[in-house]
JSON list of C-alpha atoms in Angstrom, two decimals:
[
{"chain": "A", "resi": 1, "resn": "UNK", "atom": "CA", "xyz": [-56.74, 47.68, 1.84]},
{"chain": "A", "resi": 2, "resn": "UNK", "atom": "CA", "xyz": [-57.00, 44.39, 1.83]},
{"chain": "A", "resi": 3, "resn": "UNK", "atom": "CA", "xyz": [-55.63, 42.09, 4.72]},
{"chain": "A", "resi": 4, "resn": "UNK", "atom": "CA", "xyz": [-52.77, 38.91, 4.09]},
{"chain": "A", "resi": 5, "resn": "UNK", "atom": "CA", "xyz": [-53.46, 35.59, 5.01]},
{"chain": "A", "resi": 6, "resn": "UNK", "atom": "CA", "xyz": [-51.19, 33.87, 7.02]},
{"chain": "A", "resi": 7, "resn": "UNK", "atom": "CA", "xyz": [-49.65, 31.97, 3.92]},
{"chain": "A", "resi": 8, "resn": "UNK", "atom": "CA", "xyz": [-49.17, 35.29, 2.04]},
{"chain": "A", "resi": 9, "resn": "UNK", "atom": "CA", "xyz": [-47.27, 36.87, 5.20]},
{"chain": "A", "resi": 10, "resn": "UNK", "atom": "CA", "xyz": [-45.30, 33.57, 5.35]},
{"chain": "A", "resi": 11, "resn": "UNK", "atom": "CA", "xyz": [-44.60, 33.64, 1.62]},
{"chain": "A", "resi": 12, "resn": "UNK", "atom": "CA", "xyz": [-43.22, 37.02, 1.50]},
{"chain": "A", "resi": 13, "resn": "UNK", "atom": "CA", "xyz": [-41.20, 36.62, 4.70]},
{"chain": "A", "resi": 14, "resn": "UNK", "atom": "CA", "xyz": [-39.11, 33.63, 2.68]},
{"chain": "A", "resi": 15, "resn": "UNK", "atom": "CA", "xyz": [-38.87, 35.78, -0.34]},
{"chain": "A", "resi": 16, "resn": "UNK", "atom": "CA", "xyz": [-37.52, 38.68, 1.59]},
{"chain": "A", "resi": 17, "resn": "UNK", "atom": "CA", "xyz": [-36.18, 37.28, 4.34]},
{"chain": "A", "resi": 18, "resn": "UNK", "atom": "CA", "xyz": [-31.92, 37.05, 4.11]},
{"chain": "A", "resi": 19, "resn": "UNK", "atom": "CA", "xyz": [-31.24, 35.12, 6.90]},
{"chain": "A", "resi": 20, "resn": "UNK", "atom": "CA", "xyz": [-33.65, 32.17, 5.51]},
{"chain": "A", "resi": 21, "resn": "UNK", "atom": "CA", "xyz": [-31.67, 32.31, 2.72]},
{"chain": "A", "resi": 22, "resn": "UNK", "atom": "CA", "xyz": [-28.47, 32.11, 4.39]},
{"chain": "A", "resi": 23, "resn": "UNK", "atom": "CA", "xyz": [-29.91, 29.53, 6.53]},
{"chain": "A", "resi": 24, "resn": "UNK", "atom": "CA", "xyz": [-31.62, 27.36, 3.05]},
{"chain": "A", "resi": 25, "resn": "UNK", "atom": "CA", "xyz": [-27.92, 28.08, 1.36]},
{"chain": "A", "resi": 26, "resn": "UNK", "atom": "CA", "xyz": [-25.67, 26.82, 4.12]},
{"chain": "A", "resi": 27, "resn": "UNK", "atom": "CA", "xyz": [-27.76, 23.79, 4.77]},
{"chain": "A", "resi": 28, "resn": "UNK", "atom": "CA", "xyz": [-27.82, 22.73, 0.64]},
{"chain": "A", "resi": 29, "resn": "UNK", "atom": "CA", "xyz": [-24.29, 23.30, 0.92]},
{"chain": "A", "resi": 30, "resn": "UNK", "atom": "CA", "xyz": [-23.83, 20.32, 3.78]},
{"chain": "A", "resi": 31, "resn": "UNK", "atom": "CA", "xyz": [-26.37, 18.55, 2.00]},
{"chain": "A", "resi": 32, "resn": "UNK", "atom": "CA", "xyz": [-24.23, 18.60, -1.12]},
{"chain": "A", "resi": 33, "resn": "UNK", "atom": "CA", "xyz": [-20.47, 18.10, 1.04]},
{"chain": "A", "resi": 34, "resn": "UNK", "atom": "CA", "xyz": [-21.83, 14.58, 1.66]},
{"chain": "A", "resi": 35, "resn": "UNK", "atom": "CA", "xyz": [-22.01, 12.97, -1.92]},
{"chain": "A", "resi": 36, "resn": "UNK", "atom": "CA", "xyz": [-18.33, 14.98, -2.26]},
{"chain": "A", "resi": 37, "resn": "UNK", "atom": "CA", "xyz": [-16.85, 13.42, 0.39]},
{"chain": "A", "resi": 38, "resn": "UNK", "atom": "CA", "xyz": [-18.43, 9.97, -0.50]},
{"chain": "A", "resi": 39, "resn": "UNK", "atom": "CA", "xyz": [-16.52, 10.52, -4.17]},
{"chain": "A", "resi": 40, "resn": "UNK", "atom": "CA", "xyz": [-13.17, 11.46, -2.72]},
{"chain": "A", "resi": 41, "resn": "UNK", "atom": "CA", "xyz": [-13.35, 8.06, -0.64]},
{"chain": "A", "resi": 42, "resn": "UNK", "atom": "CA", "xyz": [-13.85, 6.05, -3.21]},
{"chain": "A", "resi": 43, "resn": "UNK", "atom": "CA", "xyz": [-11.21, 7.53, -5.04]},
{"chain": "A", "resi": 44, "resn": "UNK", "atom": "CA", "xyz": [-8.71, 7.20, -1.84]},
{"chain": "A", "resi": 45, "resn": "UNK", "atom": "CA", "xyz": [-9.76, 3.81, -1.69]},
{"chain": "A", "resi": 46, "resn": "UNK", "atom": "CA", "xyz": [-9.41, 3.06, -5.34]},
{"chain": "A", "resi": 47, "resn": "UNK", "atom": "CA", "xyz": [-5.67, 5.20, -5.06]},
{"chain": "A", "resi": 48, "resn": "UNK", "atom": "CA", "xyz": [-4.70, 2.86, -2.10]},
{"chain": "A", "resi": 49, "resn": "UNK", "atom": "CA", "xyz": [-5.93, -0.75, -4.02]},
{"chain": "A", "resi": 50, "resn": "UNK", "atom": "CA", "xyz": [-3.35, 0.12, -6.84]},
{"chain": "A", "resi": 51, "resn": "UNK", "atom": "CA", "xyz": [-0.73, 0.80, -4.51]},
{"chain": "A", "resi": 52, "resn": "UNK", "atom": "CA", "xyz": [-1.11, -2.24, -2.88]},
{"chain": "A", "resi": 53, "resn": "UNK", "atom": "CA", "xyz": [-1.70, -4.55, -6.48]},
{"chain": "A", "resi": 54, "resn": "UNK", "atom": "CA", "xyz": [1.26, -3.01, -8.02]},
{"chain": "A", "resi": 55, "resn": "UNK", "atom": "CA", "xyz": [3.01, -3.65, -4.56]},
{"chain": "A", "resi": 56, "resn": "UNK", "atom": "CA", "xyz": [1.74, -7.42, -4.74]},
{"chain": "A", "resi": 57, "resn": "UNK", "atom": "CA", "xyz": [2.23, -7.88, -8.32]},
{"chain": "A", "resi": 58, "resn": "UNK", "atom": "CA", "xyz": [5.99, -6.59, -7.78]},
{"chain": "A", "resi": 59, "resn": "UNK", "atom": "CA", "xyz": [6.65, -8.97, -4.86]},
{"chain": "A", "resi": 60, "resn": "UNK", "atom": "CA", "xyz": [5.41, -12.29, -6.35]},
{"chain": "A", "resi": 61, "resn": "UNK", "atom": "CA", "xyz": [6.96, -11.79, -9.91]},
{"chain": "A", "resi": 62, "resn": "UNK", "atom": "CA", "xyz": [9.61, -8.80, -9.94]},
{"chain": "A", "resi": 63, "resn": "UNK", "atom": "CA", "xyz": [11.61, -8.26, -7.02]},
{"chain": "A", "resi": 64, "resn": "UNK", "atom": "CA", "xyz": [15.46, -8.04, -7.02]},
{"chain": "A", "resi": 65, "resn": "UNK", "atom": "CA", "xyz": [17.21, -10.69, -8.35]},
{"chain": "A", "resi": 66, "resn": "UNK", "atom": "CA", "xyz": [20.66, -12.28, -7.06]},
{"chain": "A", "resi": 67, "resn": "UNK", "atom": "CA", "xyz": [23.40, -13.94, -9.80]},
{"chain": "A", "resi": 68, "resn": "UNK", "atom": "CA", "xyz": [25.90, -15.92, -6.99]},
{"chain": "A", "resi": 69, "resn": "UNK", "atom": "CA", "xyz": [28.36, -18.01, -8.54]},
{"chain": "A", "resi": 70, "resn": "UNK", "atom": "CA", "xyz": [29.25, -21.28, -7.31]},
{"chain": "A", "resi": 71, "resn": "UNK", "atom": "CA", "xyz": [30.23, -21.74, -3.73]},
{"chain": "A", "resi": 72, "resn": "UNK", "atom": "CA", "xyz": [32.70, -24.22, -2.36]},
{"chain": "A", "resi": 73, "resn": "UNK", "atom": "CA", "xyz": [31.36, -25.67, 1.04]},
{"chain": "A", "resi": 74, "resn": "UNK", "atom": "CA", "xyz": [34.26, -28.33, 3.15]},
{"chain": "A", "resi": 75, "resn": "UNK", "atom": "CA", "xyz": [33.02, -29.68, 6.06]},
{"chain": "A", "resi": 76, "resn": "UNK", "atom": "CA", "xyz": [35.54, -29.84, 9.00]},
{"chain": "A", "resi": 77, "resn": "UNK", "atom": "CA", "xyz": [35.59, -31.62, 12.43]},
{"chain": "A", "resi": 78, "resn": "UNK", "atom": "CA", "xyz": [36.82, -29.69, 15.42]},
{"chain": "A", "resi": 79, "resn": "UNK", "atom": "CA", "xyz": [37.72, -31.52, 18.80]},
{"chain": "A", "resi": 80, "resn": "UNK", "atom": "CA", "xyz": [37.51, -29.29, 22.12]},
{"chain": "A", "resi": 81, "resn": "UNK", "atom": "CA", "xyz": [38.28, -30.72, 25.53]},
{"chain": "A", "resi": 82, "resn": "UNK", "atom": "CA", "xyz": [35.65, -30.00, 28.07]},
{"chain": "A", "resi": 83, "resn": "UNK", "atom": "CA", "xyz": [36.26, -30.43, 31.48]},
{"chain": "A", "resi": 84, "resn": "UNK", "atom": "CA", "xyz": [37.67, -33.66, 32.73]},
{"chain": "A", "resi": 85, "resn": "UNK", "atom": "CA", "xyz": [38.13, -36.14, 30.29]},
{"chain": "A", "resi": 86, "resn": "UNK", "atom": "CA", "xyz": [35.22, -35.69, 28.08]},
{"chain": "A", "resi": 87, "resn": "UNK", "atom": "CA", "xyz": [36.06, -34.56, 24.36]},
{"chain": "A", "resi": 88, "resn": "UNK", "atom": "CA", "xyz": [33.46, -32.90, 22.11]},
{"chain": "A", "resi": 89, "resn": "UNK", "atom": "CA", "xyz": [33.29, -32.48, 18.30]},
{"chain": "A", "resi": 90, "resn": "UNK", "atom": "CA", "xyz": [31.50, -29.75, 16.58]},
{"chain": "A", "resi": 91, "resn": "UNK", "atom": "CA", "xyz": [31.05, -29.79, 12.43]},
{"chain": "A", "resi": 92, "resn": "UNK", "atom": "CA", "xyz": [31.59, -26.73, 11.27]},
{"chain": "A", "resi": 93, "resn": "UNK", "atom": "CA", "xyz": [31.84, -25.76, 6.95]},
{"chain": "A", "resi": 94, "resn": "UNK", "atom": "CA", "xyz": [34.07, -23.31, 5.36]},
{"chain": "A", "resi": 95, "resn": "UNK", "atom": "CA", "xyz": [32.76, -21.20, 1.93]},
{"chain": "A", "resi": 96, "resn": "UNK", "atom": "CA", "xyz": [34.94, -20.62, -0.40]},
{"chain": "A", "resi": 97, "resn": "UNK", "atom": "CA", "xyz": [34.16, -18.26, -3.26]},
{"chain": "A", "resi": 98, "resn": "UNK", "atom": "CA", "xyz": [36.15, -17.28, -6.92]},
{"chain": "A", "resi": 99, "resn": "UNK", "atom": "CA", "xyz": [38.21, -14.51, -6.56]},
{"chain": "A", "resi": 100, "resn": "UNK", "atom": "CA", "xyz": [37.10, -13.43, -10.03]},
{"chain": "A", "resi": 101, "resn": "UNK", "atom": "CA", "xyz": [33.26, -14.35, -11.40]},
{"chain": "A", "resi": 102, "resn": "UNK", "atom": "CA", "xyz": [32.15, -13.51, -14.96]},
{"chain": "A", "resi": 103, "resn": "UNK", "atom": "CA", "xyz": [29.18, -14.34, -15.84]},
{"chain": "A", "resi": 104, "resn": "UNK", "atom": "CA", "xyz": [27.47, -13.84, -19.20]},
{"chain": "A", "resi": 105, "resn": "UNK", "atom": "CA", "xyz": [23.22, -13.84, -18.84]},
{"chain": "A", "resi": 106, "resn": "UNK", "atom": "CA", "xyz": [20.51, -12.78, -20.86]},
{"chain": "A", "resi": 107, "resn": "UNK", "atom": "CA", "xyz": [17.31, -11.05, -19.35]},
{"chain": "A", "resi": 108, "resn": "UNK", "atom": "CA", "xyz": [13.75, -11.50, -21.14]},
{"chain": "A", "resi": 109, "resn": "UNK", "atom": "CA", "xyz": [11.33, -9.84, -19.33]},
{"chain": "A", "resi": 110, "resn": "UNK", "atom": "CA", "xyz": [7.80, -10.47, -19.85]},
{"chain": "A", "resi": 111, "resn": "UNK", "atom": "CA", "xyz": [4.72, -8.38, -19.45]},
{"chain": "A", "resi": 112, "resn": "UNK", "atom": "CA", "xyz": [2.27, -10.12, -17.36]},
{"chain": "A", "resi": 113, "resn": "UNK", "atom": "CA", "xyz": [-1.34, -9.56, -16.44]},
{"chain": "A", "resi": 114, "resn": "UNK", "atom": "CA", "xyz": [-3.96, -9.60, -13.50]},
{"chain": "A", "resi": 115, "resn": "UNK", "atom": "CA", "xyz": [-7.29, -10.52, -13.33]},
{"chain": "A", "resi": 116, "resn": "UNK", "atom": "CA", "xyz": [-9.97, -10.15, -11.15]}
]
């Protein structure tokens, strides 16, 4: 019969050996969770930098939009005693608006673009 060398022994032991494998499995397996994770990041990130352009691009060119008619402003003096003899005036303004308000508009939107 002839005797193994070391490196034989050693060599079968990895081919038959389960818990190696096991071990060689789980470890490609967190080996292989870090390029996955790195993907899903960059996808996150790429998610949250069209949230916040579409967000940006919606602020600076399409928010809401207000249609006020025109508005009446009278200034008026008002005289207060304080005490003693002193007498103070304060400005104040009174709005006035239309009862009724039609107004007749036409809306063009545009597309617009972003660049880099």
């Amino acid at each position: 019969m002839k005797e193994k060398s070391y490196f034989e022994g050693f060599n079968s032991w990895i081919k038959n050996s389960i818990t190696f494998k096991l071990f060689t499995t789980g470890f490609l397996i967190l080996i292989l969770l870090i390029p996955t994770y790195m993907i899903r990041f960059l996808i996150h990130e790429r998610e949250n930098r069209r949230y916040t352009t579409i967000e940006e691009i919606s602020s600076k060119w399409g928010r809401e939009q207000t249609i006020a008619g025109p508005i009446l402003t009278v200034p008026y003096g008002k005289y207060s005693k304080e005490k003693g003899e002193k007498v103070l005036k304060s400005v104040n303004h009174a709005h006035f608006l239309p009862d009724e308000l039609n107004i007749d508009g036409n809306i063009s939107p545009e597309i617009r673009y972003r660049g880099i």
